[in-house]
């Protein structure tokens, strides 16, 4: 349903994030919403990632994130 995050394994072990300046943003929460949350949880459990995200029931698949800005403000995406 489009809500299983994927990971990229960079050939040399270091992705481009290491060269990006720190803007002070921090990920507080990543939420996956799906009409079949138990099925989604089973997939993420098999991948060893179920504890890394919040999983919620919803009418359609969705990814959302809550970030903390450098000034402490809460930023919602998705």
Short mmCIF file of C-alpha atoms in Angstrom, two decimals:
data_model
loop_
_atom_site.label_atom_id
_atom_site.label_comp_id
_atom_site.label_asym_id
_atom_site.label_seq_id
_atom_site.Cartn_x
_atom_site.Cartn_y
_atom_site.Cartn_z
CA UNK A 1 0.00 0.00 0.00
CA UNK A 2 2.96 2.37 -0.30
CA UNK A 3 3.71 2.80 3.39
CA UNK A 4 6.68 0.50 3.98
CA UNK A 5 9.76 2.73 4.16
CA UNK A 6 12.80 1.45 2.33
CA UNK A 7 16.48 1.74 3.09
CA UNK A 8 19.33 2.33 0.71
CA UNK A 9 22.64 0.60 1.28
CA UNK A 10 25.35 2.83 -0.14
CA UNK A 11 28.20 0.89 -1.80
CA UNK A 12 30.97 2.67 0.11
CA UNK A 13 29.05 2.61 3.40
CA UNK A 14 28.60 6.38 3.64
CA UNK A 15 25.61 8.02 1.99
CA UNK A 16 25.38 11.67 0.97
CA UNK A 17 23.85 12.68 4.32
CA UNK A 18 27.33 12.87 5.85
CA UNK A 19 28.15 15.82 3.59
CA UNK A 20 24.96 17.81 4.29
CA UNK A 21 25.15 20.62 6.85
CA UNK A 22 23.14 20.04 10.04
CA UNK A 23 20.09 22.36 9.85
CA UNK A 24 19.07 21.52 13.40
CA UNK A 25 16.00 19.48 12.45
CA UNK A 26 15.26 16.33 14.44
CA UNK A 27 12.79 13.57 13.61
CA UNK A 28 10.51 13.08 16.61
CA UNK A 29 8.01 10.66 15.09
CA UNK A 30 7.35 8.83 11.84
CA UNK A 31 3.78 7.57 11.49
CA UNK A 32 2.53 5.06 8.93
CA UNK A 33 -1.23 5.02 8.41
CA UNK A 34 -2.90 2.12 6.62
CA UNK A 35 -6.37 0.54 6.27
CA UNK A 36 -4.82 -2.77 7.41
CA UNK A 37 -2.43 -1.78 10.21
CA UNK A 38 -1.96 -5.38 11.43
CA UNK A 39 -0.75 -6.44 7.98
CA UNK A 40 1.62 -3.48 7.84
CA UNK A 41 2.93 -4.25 11.34
CA UNK A 42 3.59 -7.87 10.29
CA UNK A 43 5.68 -6.73 7.31
CA UNK A 44 7.65 -4.28 9.43
CA UNK A 45 8.14 -6.88 12.17
CA UNK A 46 9.59 -9.29 9.59
CA UNK A 47 12.00 -6.52 8.55
CA UNK A 48 12.90 -5.79 12.18
CA UNK A 49 11.55 -2.24 11.90
CA UNK A 50 8.16 -2.31 13.66
CA UNK A 51 9.53 -0.53 16.74
CA UNK A 52 10.97 2.35 14.70
CA UNK A 53 7.64 3.84 13.61
CA UNK A 54 4.12 4.45 14.86
CA UNK A 55 1.45 2.50 12.98
CA UNK A 56 -2.14 3.73 12.88
CA UNK A 57 -5.37 2.68 11.20
CA UNK A 58 -6.67 5.02 8.51
CA UNK A 59 -8.83 5.11 5.40
CA UNK A 60 -5.85 5.22 3.03
CA UNK A 61 -2.07 4.66 3.18
CA UNK A 62 -0.12 7.68 4.38
CA UNK A 63 3.30 8.61 5.74
CA UNK A 64 3.64 11.54 8.12
CA UNK A 65 6.45 12.93 10.21
CA UNK A 66 6.85 15.28 13.17
CA UNK A 67 10.08 17.23 13.29
CA UNK A 68 11.55 19.57 15.88
CA UNK A 69 13.00 22.70 14.36
CA UNK A 70 16.22 24.31 15.58
CA UNK A 71 14.15 26.84 17.51
CA UNK A 72 12.11 24.05 19.17
CA UNK A 73 8.98 24.50 17.09
CA UNK A 74 7.00 21.45 16.03
CA UNK A 75 6.85 20.84 12.26
CA UNK A 76 4.29 18.42 10.78
CA UNK A 77 4.81 16.84 7.36
CA UNK A 78 2.30 14.66 5.57
#
